[in-house]
GROMACS .gro file of C-alpha atoms in nm:
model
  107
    1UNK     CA    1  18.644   2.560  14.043
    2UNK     CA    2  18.965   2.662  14.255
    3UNK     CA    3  18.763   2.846  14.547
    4UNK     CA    4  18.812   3.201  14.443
    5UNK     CA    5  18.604   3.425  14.227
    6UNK     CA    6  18.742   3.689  13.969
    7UNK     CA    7  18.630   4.040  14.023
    8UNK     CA    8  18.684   4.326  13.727
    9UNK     CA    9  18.798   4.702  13.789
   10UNK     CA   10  18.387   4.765  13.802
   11UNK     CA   11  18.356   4.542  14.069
   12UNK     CA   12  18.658   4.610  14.303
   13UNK     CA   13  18.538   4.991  14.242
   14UNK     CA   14  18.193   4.847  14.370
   15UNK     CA   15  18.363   4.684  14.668
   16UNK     CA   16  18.574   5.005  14.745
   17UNK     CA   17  18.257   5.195  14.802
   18UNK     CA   18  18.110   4.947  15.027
   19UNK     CA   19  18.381   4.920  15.217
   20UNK     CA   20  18.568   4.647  15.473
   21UNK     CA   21  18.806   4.492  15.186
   22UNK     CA   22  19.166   4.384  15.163
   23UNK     CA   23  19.365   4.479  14.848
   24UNK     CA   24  19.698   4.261  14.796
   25UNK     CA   25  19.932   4.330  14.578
   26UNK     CA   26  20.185   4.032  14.478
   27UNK     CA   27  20.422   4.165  14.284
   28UNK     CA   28  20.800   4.204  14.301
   29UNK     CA   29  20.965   4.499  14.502
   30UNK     CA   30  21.041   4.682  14.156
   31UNK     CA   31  20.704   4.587  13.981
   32UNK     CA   32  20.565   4.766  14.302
   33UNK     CA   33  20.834   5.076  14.292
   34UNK     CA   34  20.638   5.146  13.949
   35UNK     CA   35  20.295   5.231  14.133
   36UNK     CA   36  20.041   5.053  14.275
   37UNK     CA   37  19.688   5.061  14.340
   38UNK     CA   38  19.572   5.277  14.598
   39UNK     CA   39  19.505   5.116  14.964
   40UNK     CA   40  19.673   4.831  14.860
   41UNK     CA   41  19.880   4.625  15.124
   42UNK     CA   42  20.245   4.494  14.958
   43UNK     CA   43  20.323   4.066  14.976
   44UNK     CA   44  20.497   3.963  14.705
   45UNK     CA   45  20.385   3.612  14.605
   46UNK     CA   46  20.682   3.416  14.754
   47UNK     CA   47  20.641   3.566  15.101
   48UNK     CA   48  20.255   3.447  15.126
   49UNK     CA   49  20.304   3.070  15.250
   50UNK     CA   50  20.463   3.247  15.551
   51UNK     CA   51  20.207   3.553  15.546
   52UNK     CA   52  19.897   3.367  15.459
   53UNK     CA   53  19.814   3.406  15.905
   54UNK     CA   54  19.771   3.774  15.877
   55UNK     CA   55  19.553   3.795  15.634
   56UNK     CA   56  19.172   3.855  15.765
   57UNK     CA   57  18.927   3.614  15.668
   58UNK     CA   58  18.625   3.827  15.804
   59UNK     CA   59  18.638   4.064  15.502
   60UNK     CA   60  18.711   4.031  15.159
   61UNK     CA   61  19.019   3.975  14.996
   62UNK     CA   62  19.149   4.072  14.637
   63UNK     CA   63  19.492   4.003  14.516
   64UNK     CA   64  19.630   4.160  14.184
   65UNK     CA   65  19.975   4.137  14.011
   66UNK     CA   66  20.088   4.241  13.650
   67UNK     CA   67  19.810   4.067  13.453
   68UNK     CA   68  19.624   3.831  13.711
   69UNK     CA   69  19.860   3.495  13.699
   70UNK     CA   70  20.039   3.518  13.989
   71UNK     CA   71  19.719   3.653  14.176
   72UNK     CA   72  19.572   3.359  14.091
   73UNK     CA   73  19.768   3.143  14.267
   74UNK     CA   74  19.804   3.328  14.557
   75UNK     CA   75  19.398   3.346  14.542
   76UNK     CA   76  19.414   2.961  14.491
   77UNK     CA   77  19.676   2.921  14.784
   78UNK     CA   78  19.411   3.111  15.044
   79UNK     CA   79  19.134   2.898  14.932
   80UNK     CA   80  19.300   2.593  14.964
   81UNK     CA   81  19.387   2.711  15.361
   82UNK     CA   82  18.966   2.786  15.385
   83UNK     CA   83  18.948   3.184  15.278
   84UNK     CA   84  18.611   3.152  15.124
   85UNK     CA   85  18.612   3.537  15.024
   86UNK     CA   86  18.889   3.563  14.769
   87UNK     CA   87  18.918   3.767  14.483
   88UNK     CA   88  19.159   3.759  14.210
   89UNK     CA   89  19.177   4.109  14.014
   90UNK     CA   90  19.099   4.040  13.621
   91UNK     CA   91  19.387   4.161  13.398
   92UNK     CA   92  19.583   4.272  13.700
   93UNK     CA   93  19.736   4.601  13.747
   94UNK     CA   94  19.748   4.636  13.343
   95UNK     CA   95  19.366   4.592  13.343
   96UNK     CA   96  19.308   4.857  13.603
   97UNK     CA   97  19.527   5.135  13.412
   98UNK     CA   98  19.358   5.054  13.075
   99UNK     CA   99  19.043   5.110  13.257
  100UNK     CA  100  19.201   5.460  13.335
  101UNK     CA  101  19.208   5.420  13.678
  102UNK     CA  102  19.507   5.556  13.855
  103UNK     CA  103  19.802   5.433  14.011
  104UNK     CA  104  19.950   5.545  14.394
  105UNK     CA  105  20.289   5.669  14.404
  106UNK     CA  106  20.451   5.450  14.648
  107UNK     CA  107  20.670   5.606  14.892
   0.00000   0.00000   0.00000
């Protein structure tokens, strides 16, 4: 309906092990000081209208936030452009720790 597709922790674990994705995380600076999800590349949400050129649009590309709003728009943004691989991450950050998956420590 808006060009993207949701994916769940399952399936971005799935996609890890194949391979050739980008992870995007669009949170704030301090959401982001908290931890983040390994591998994952930093834009918070405002800076993606002026962003949006470096992402790849060969591979796949799955944004996540806090709880999945704000990924949605920025999944919603890329589609609009033409991304036709989008992925916005169900539940967002909070769905991948009460999965039990870990968060990175970021540096």
């Amino acid at each position: 309906m808006y060009g993207f597709k949701e994916i769940d922790v399952a399936g971005l674990e799935a996609l890890k092990s194949s391979g050739g994705f980008v992870l995007i995380d669009v949170r704030t600076d301090a959401e982001v000081s908290r931890g983040m999800i390994d591998n994952a590349v930093h834009m918070p949400l405002h800076l993606l209208p002026i962003k949006a050129q470096d992402i790849v649009q060969d591979k796949p590309v799955v944004f996540y936030c806090q709880s999945g709003g704000r990924s949605a728009q920025a999944c919603a943004f890329l589609a609009s452009k033409g991304y036709l691989n989008v992925y916005n991450l169900q539940g967002g950050i909070m769905g991948w720790m009460r999965s039990g998956k870990p968060l990175a420590v970021v540096a």
